[in-house]
Coordinates of C-alpha atoms and ligand atoms in Angstrom, one line a residue:
M21 CA 68.7 28.1 36.2
E22 CA 66.0 29.5 38.4
F23 CA 67.5 31.3 41.4
T24 CA 65.7 30.6 44.7
T25 CA 66.7 30.7 48.4
I26 CA 68.6 27.7 49.7
K27 CA 66.5 25.0 51.3
G28 CA 65.6 26.0 54.9
F29 CA 66.5 29.6 54.3
R30 CA 63.7 32.2 53.6
D31 CA 63.0 35.8 52.8
I32 CA 61.2 37.8 55.4
L33 CA 58.8 39.8 53.2
P34 CA 57.5 43.3 53.9
D35 CA 54.2 42.1 55.2
E36 CA 56.0 40.3 58.0
T37 CA 58.8 42.7 58.8
P38 CA 56.6 45.0 60.9
Y39 CA 56.2 42.1 63.4
W40 CA 60.0 41.7 63.5
Q41 CA 60.5 45.4 64.1
K42 CA 57.9 45.5 66.9
V43 CA 59.4 42.5 68.6
E44 CA 63.0 43.8 68.4
Q45 CA 61.9 47.2 69.6
S46 CA 60.0 45.8 72.6
A47 CA 62.9 43.5 73.4
R48 CA 65.3 46.4 73.5
E49 CA 63.0 48.3 75.9
V50 CA 62.7 45.3 78.2
F51 CA 66.5 44.7 78.1
K52 CA 67.1 48.3 79.2
T53 CA 64.9 47.8 82.3
F54 CA 67.0 44.7 83.3
G55 CA 70.3 46.6 82.6
F56 CA 71.4 44.4 79.6
N57 CA 73.6 46.0 77.0
E58 CA 73.8 44.9 73.3
I59 CA 76.8 43.1 71.9
R60 CA 77.2 42.2 68.2
T61 CA 79.6 39.4 67.4
P62 CA 80.6 38.0 64.0
I63 CA 78.5 35.4 62.3
L64 CA 81.6 33.3 61.4
E65 CA 83.9 31.9 64.1
Y66 CA 86.6 29.2 64.3
T67 CA 84.8 25.8 64.3
E68 CA 86.8 24.8 67.4
L69 CA 84.9 27.3 69.5
F70 CA 81.6 25.6 69.0
A71 CA 83.0 22.0 69.1
R72 CA 84.6 22.7 72.4
T73 CA 81.6 24.4 74.1
I74 CA 78.5 22.8 72.6
G75 CA 80.1 19.4 72.6
T76 CA 81.3 17.1 69.8
D77 CA 78.6 14.5 70.7
T78 CA 75.7 16.9 70.2
D79 CA 73.5 16.9 67.1
I80 CA 74.5 20.5 66.5
V81 CA 78.2 19.9 66.3
S82 CA 78.1 16.3 64.8
K83 CA 75.6 16.9 62.1
E84 CA 74.3 20.4 61.8
M85 CA 77.1 22.9 61.4
Y86 CA 77.8 24.9 58.2
T87 CA 81.5 24.6 58.1
L88 CA 84.1 25.7 55.5
T89 CA 87.9 25.8 55.4
D90 CA 89.9 29.0 55.0
S91 CA 93.0 29.3 52.8
K92 CA 95.2 28.3 55.7
G93 CA 93.2 25.1 56.3
R94 CA 91.4 26.3 59.5
G95 CA 87.8 25.3 60.0
L96 CA 85.3 28.2 60.1
T97 CA 81.6 27.8 61.1
L98 CA 78.5 29.9 60.7
R99 CA 77.4 30.3 64.3
P100 CA 74.8 27.7 65.2
E101 CA 74.1 29.6 68.5
A102 CA 75.4 32.8 70.2
T103 CA 76.4 31.8 73.7
A104 CA 79.9 30.5 72.7
S105 CA 80.5 33.6 70.6
V106 CA 79.4 36.0 73.4
A107 CA 81.7 34.1 75.9
R108 CA 84.6 34.3 73.4
A109 CA 84.0 38.1 73.0
L110 CA 83.9 38.6 76.8
I111 CA 87.2 36.9 77.2
Q112 CA 88.9 38.4 74.1
N113 CA 87.9 41.9 75.0
R114 CA 88.4 41.4 78.7
L115 CA 84.9 42.7 79.5
Y116 CA 85.0 40.8 82.8
Q117 CA 87.8 43.2 84.0
Q118 CA 85.2 45.9 84.5
G119 CA 84.2 43.7 87.5
G120 CA 80.8 42.8 88.8
V121 CA 78.2 41.1 86.6
Q122 CA 78.2 41.5 82.8
K123 CA 74.7 41.4 81.3
L124 CA 74.7 41.2 77.5
F125 CA 72.1 40.6 74.8
C126 CA 72.3 40.1 71.1
I127 CA 69.8 39.6 68.2
G128 CA 70.6 38.0 64.9
P129 CA 70.7 35.0 62.6
M130 CA 72.0 31.5 63.5
F131 CA 72.6 28.5 61.2
R132 CA 71.9 24.8 61.7
H133 CA 71.7 22.2 59.0
E134 CA 68.5 20.5 60.4
R135 CA 65.6 19.0 58.5
P136 CA 63.4 22.0 57.8
Q137 CA 59.8 21.8 59.0
K138 CA 57.2 24.0 60.6
G139 CA 59.0 26.3 63.1
R140 CA 62.4 24.9 62.1
F141 CA 64.7 26.5 59.6
R142 CA 68.4 26.3 58.6
Q143 CA 68.8 30.1 59.0
F144 CA 66.8 31.3 62.0
H145 CA 67.0 34.2 64.4
Q146 CA 67.5 34.4 68.1
I147 CA 67.2 37.0 70.8
N148 CA 69.9 36.0 73.2
A149 CA 70.5 37.1 76.8
E150 CA 73.6 36.1 78.8
L151 CA 74.5 37.1 82.4
F152 CA 78.1 36.4 83.5
G153 CA 79.6 36.6 87.0
D154 CA 77.0 35.3 89.4
R155 CA 76.5 31.8 90.7
G156 CA 73.5 32.1 92.9
P157 CA 69.9 31.1 92.2
K158 CA 68.7 34.8 92.2
S159 CA 70.4 35.4 88.9
D160 CA 68.8 32.2 87.5
A161 CA 65.4 33.6 88.7
E162 CA 66.1 37.0 87.2
I163 CA 67.0 35.5 83.8
I164 CA 63.8 33.5 83.8
Y165 CA 61.8 36.6 84.7
L166 CA 63.6 38.4 81.9
A167 CA 62.5 35.7 79.4
V168 CA 58.9 35.8 80.7
S169 CA 58.9 39.7 80.6
L170 CA 60.0 39.6 77.0
L171 CA 57.3 37.1 75.9
D172 CA 54.8 39.2 77.9
A173 CA 56.0 42.4 76.1
F174 CA 55.5 40.5 72.8
E175 CA 51.9 39.8 74.0
L176 CA 52.4 36.0 73.8
R177 CA 50.1 33.9 76.0
N178 CA 49.5 30.3 76.9
L179 CA 53.1 29.4 77.5
T180 CA 54.6 26.9 80.0
L181 CA 57.9 27.1 81.7
H182 CA 59.7 23.7 81.9
L183 CA 62.4 23.6 84.5
N184 CA 65.1 21.2 85.7
S185 CA 68.5 21.0 87.3
I186 CA 71.1 18.8 85.7
G187 CA 73.7 19.0 88.5
C188 CA 77.3 20.0 88.5
P189 CA 80.7 18.4 87.9
K190 CA 80.5 17.1 91.5
C191 CA 77.2 15.2 91.2
R192 CA 76.9 14.5 87.5
P193 CA 79.6 11.9 87.0
G194 CA 77.9 9.6 89.5
F195 CA 74.6 10.1 87.8
R196 CA 76.2 9.5 84.3
Q197 CA 77.6 6.2 85.5
K198 CA 74.1 5.1 86.7
L199 CA 72.5 6.2 83.5
K200 CA 75.2 4.6 81.4
E201 CA 74.7 1.2 83.2
Y202 CA 70.9 1.5 82.7
L203 CA 71.3 2.3 79.0
V204 CA 74.0 -0.3 78.2
D205 CA 71.8 -3.0 79.7
R206 CA 69.1 -2.0 77.2
S207 CA 71.4 -1.2 74.3
E208 CA 69.8 -3.8 72.0
S209 CA 66.7 -1.5 71.9
L210 CA 68.5 1.7 71.3
C211 CA 69.1 3.3 67.9
A212 CA 72.7 3.2 66.5
D213 CA 73.4 6.8 67.6
C214 CA 72.2 6.2 71.2
K215 CA 74.2 2.9 71.4
R216 CA 77.3 5.1 70.9
R217 CA 76.0 7.9 73.1
A218 CA 75.2 5.5 76.0
E219 CA 79.0 4.9 76.2
T220 CA 80.3 8.3 75.4
N221 CA 77.7 10.9 76.6
P222 CA 74.7 9.1 78.0
L223 CA 72.8 12.3 78.9
R224 CA 72.4 13.0 75.1
V225 CA 70.1 10.0 74.9
F226 CA 67.4 12.2 76.5
D227 CA 67.4 14.3 73.3
C228 CA 66.7 11.4 71.0
K229 CA 63.5 11.6 68.9
V230 CA 63.4 7.9 68.0
E231 CA 60.4 6.2 69.6
G232 CA 62.2 3.2 71.0
C233 CA 64.8 5.4 72.7
K234 CA 62.1 7.8 74.0
A235 CA 60.4 4.8 75.7
I236 CA 63.6 3.7 77.3
V237 CA 64.4 7.2 78.5
Q238 CA 60.9 7.4 80.2
E239 CA 62.0 4.7 82.6
A240 CA 65.6 5.9 83.0
P241 CA 67.0 7.3 86.3
V242 CA 66.6 11.1 86.5
I243 CA 69.3 13.5 87.6
S244 CA 66.9 15.4 90.0
E245 CA 67.2 12.4 92.3
H246 CA 71.0 12.4 92.2
L247 CA 71.8 16.1 92.9
C248 CA 74.5 17.0 95.4
E249 CA 73.4 19.1 98.4
E250 CA 74.6 22.4 96.9
C251 CA 72.7 21.7 93.6
R252 CA 69.6 20.7 95.5
D253 CA 69.7 23.9 97.6
H254 CA 70.4 26.0 94.5
F255 CA 67.4 24.5 92.7
S256 CA 65.0 24.7 95.7
L257 CA 65.9 28.4 96.3
L258 CA 65.4 29.1 92.6
R259 CA 61.9 27.5 92.8
E260 CA 61.1 29.8 95.7
Y261 CA 62.2 32.9 93.8
I262 CA 60.0 32.0 90.8
Q263 CA 56.9 31.0 92.6
Y264 CA 55.2 34.3 91.7
I265 CA 55.9 34.0 88.1
K266 CA 52.7 34.4 86.0
M267 CA 53.1 31.3 83.9
E268 CA 52.5 27.6 84.4
V269 CA 55.7 26.0 85.7
V270 CA 56.4 22.3 85.1
L271 CA 59.3 20.5 86.8
D272 CA 60.6 18.3 84.1
P273 CA 63.4 15.9 85.3
R274 CA 64.2 14.9 81.7
L275 CA 64.9 18.3 80.4
V276 CA 68.7 18.1 79.7
R277 CA 68.8 20.3 76.5
G278 CA 70.8 19.6 73.4
L279 CA 74.1 21.5 74.3
D280 CA 76.8 20.1 76.6
Y281 CA 77.8 23.2 78.4
Y282 CA 74.9 23.4 80.8
T283 CA 75.3 22.9 84.6
R284 CA 72.5 23.1 87.2
T285 CA 69.5 25.0 85.8
T286 CA 68.0 24.2 82.4
F287 CA 64.7 25.6 81.2
E288 CA 62.5 25.9 78.2
I289 CA 59.4 27.9 77.6
Q290 CA 57.0 25.9 75.4
T291 CA 53.8 26.4 73.5
E292 CA 51.3 23.8 72.3
Q293 CA 50.5 25.8 69.2
L294 CA 53.5 25.0 67.1
G295 CA 53.4 21.3 66.7
A296 CA 56.7 19.4 67.3
Q297 CA 58.8 22.5 67.4
N298 CA 57.3 23.6 70.7
A299 CA 60.2 25.5 72.4
V300 CA 60.0 29.2 72.1
V301 CA 62.8 29.8 74.6
G302 CA 65.7 27.5 75.6
G303 CA 68.3 28.4 78.3
G304 CA 70.3 27.4 81.3
R305 CA 73.3 27.9 83.5
Y306 CA 76.8 27.3 82.1
D307 CA 79.3 27.8 84.9
G308 CA 82.2 26.0 83.3
L309 CA 82.0 27.4 79.8
V310 CA 84.1 30.6 80.1
E311 CA 87.0 28.7 81.7
Q312 CA 86.7 25.9 79.2
I313 CA 87.6 28.3 76.4
G314 CA 90.5 29.9 78.2
G315 CA 88.8 32.6 80.3
P316 CA 88.6 33.1 84.1
D317 CA 86.4 30.9 86.3
L318 CA 83.3 33.0 85.5
P319 CA 79.8 31.5 85.9
G320 CA 77.1 32.3 83.4
I321 CA 73.4 31.8 82.7
G322 CA 71.3 32.8 79.7
F323 CA 68.7 31.9 77.1
A324 CA 67.7 32.3 73.5
I325 CA 64.3 33.1 72.1
G326 CA 63.5 31.6 68.7
M327 CA 62.2 34.6 66.7
E328 CA 60.5 32.7 63.9
R329 CA 58.5 30.9 66.5
V330 CA 57.5 34.2 68.2
M331 CA 56.4 35.6 64.8
A332 CA 54.5 32.4 63.9
L333 CA 52.5 32.7 67.2
L334 CA 51.9 36.4 66.7
M335 CA 50.8 36.2 63.1
E336 CA 48.5 33.2 63.8
R337 CA 46.8 35.3 66.4
Q338 CA 46.7 38.8 64.9
G339 CA 46.6 38.1 61.2
R340 CA 48.7 40.4 59.0
K341 CA 47.6 43.9 59.6
A342 CA 49.1 46.3 57.1
A343 CA 49.9 49.9 58.2
R344 CA 48.2 52.6 56.1
P345 CA 49.7 55.7 54.5
D346 CA 48.5 59.1 55.9
L347 CA 48.0 60.8 52.6
F348 CA 48.0 60.2 48.8
V349 CA 49.0 63.4 46.9
A350 CA 47.2 63.3 43.6
A351 CA 48.4 65.9 41.1
L352 CA 47.1 66.8 37.7
G353 CA 49.3 68.8 35.3
S354 CA 53.0 69.6 35.5
Q355 CA 52.7 72.7 37.8
A356 CA 50.6 70.8 40.3
E357 CA 52.9 67.8 40.1
K358 CA 55.9 69.9 41.1
M359 CA 54.2 71.8 43.8
S360 CA 52.7 68.7 45.4
F361 CA 56.1 66.9 45.1
T362 CA 57.6 69.5 47.4
W363 CA 54.7 69.3 49.9
A364 CA 55.1 65.5 50.0
Q365 CA 58.8 65.9 51.0
E366 CA 57.8 68.6 53.6
L367 CA 55.2 66.4 55.2
R368 CA 57.6 63.4 55.3
K369 CA 60.0 65.6 57.2
R370 CA 57.3 66.0 59.8
G371 CA 56.9 62.2 60.1
F372 CA 53.9 61.6 57.9
W373 CA 53.7 58.7 55.4
I374 CA 53.0 60.1 52.0
E375 CA 52.4 58.3 48.7
Q376 CA 52.2 59.8 45.2
E377 CA 52.2 58.6 41.6
Y378 CA 55.4 58.9 39.6
A379 CA 54.2 59.1 36.0
P380 CA 51.3 61.5 35.0
K381 CA 48.0 59.6 35.4
S382 CA 44.3 60.4 35.3
L383 CA 42.5 61.3 38.5
K384 CA 40.6 58.0 38.4
A385 CA 43.9 56.0 38.1
Q386 CA 45.4 58.0 41.0
M387 CA 42.4 57.4 43.2
K388 CA 42.5 53.7 42.4
R389 CA 46.1 53.5 43.4
A390 CA 45.4 55.4 46.7
D391 CA 42.6 52.9 47.5
R392 CA 44.9 49.9 46.7
L393 CA 47.6 51.3 49.1
G394 CA 44.9 51.8 51.8
C395 CA 45.6 55.5 52.0
K396 CA 43.4 57.2 54.6
R397 CA 42.9 60.4 52.5
A398 CA 44.0 62.0 49.3
L399 CA 45.0 65.6 48.5
I400 CA 43.8 66.5 45.0
V401 CA 45.5 69.4 43.1
G402 CA 45.1 70.3 39.4
E403 CA 45.2 73.4 37.3
R404 CA 41.7 74.5 38.4
E405 CA 42.7 74.2 42.1
I406 CA 45.8 76.3 41.5
E407 CA 43.6 78.9 39.8
T408 CA 41.0 79.1 42.6
G409 CA 43.6 78.7 45.4
M410 CA 41.7 75.8 47.0
A411 CA 42.8 72.2 46.9
I412 CA 40.5 69.2 47.6
I413 CA 41.0 66.8 50.4
R414 CA 39.1 63.5 50.1
D415 CA 38.4 60.9 52.8
M416 CA 39.1 57.7 51.0
E417 CA 36.7 55.7 53.2
T418 CA 33.7 57.9 53.3
K419 CA 34.5 59.6 49.9
E420 CA 33.6 62.9 51.6
Q421 CA 35.5 65.9 50.1
K422 CA 36.5 69.3 51.6
E423 CA 38.3 72.3 50.3
V424 CA 41.6 73.5 51.8
P425 CA 43.2 76.8 50.9
L426 CA 46.5 76.4 49.1
D427 CA 48.0 79.3 51.2
N428 CA 49.7 77.7 54.1
I429 CA 48.5 74.3 53.0
L430 CA 51.1 72.3 55.0
E431 CA 50.0 73.9 58.3
A432 CA 46.3 73.3 57.4
L433 CA 47.0 69.7 56.5
V434 CA 49.0 69.0 59.7
S435 CA 46.9 70.9 62.2
K436 CA 43.3 70.5 60.9
I437 CA 43.3 67.3 58.8
M438 CA 45.9 64.8 59.7
G439 CA 46.5 65.9 63.3
E440 CA 49.9 66.0 64.9
N441 CA 49.9 62.2 65.1
A442 CA 52.6 61.5 62.5
Y443 CA 53.0 57.9 61.2
N444 CA 56.5 57.7 62.6
A445 CA 55.4 58.8 66.1
R446 CA 52.7 56.1 66.3
Ligands
LIG509 P1 68.6 26.2 71.7 O1 67.6 25.5 72.5 O2 69.4 25.4 70.8 O3 69.5 27.0 72.7 O4 67.8 27.4 70.9 C1 67.0 28.3 71.5 C2 65.7 28.6 70.7 O5 66.1 28.9 69.4 C3 64.8 27.4 70.6 O6 64.0 27.2 71.7 C4 64.0 27.7 69.4 O7 63.0 28.6 69.7 C5 65.1 28.5 68.5 N1 65.6 27.5 67.5 C6 66.6 26.6 67.6 N2 66.8 26.0 66.5 C7 66.0 26.5 65.6 C8 65.7 26.2 64.2 N3 66.4 25.4 63.5 N4 64.7 27.0 63.6 C9 64.0 27.9 64.2 N5 64.2 28.2 65.6 C10 65.2 27.5 66.2 C11 70.5 27.8 72.3 O8 70.7 28.1 71.2 C12 71.3 28.3 73.5 N6 72.5 29.1 73.0 C13 70.5 29.2 74.4 C14 71.2 29.7 75.6 C15 71.7 31.0 75.7 N7 71.6 29.1 76.7 C16 72.2 29.8 77.4 N8 72.3 31.0 76.9

């Protein structure tokens, strides 16, 4: 048997990981400026947590969860998203007792058994932000600015914010009834799933990708015209707050999102560069979720950024630029090998990226390896250099060579040749 990754799972190889590290690092810096603290929750949770919050009628819960049963017969599920887990952690650890607003972020893998395609995987990664404890539109605006600031820090461009309000438990039931009547009247033309959804959870028909259903949805009543006064005011104040956002904003009355816990604001940040999987960020308000799983009546709003989609956009634009080692230490003869081995360790302690050969090799072979690794320069030391007390430093691009005294060689290398700009500090 040939061992490979599972379908829809993939290795992130060393030529891609620098992009991940940079994005994670910039994200942490931006989160700090918004006062968000990191939380790390388990990857496996009781299935019921996701069923109860995301909704049993959603694609995620009905078709896409990786579920197993433990020895006591309880269902366990690999998290398909993070919001439910973060809300569970907030309640279980009583983080809300600290009072005020709780602002949490987490970064990590999620699992959904979807059909893999460009930008869609079965294991994928999200950067999640969740804000608990405020109901007003200013926190919605701040969350949207946070998402925009993160994408800006990743240097992503040409994105569009799609925004909607899907109402609250006061105005949504009336709208649901209207939508249900509209859909039931046309149920002959709906797919089998949507025929059922029209009765049980009509808003979910907005997510359907079947062409016939999409056409029916285009003419369907929209929630924005059925909002109660409070929801209308909330939404219009939010729009005032975000009018200075430096991104194209589209009011999208059909943006309901594929999770049942949303109330009022829903939003996505989309790109045209990734084909069908165009959402880089998805988020919204979820004022009933914490209470629904046994916590206090605590409102919340958040979003998740799809990291694979961010990386795809970055790599498309920048190509894969490899970082380069500062120095190749080429040694000839056992004495030089030992001396230079120690120098390599000393230079690494100062933050430089040093490469060397492990088995004894000819100078030509060592230079070839230094070139292949893209080293900026090489230090050459053999028996003759030890005798004369002068090593050779070679610029691998220009091939120019200079002599450096072996006395105090580390200081000479650091101050005169490589500069104080160590790889790790860059
Ligand atoms: P979501 O829209 O399901 O929302 O996912 C958010 C983002 O994760 C998507 O916009 C996309 O970039 C990425 N994503 C989702 N599924 C996949 C996949 N199969 N492969 C690659 N990327 C994917 C949520 O997960 C909500 N929990 C967001 C949220 C947080 N709402 C409030 N707080």
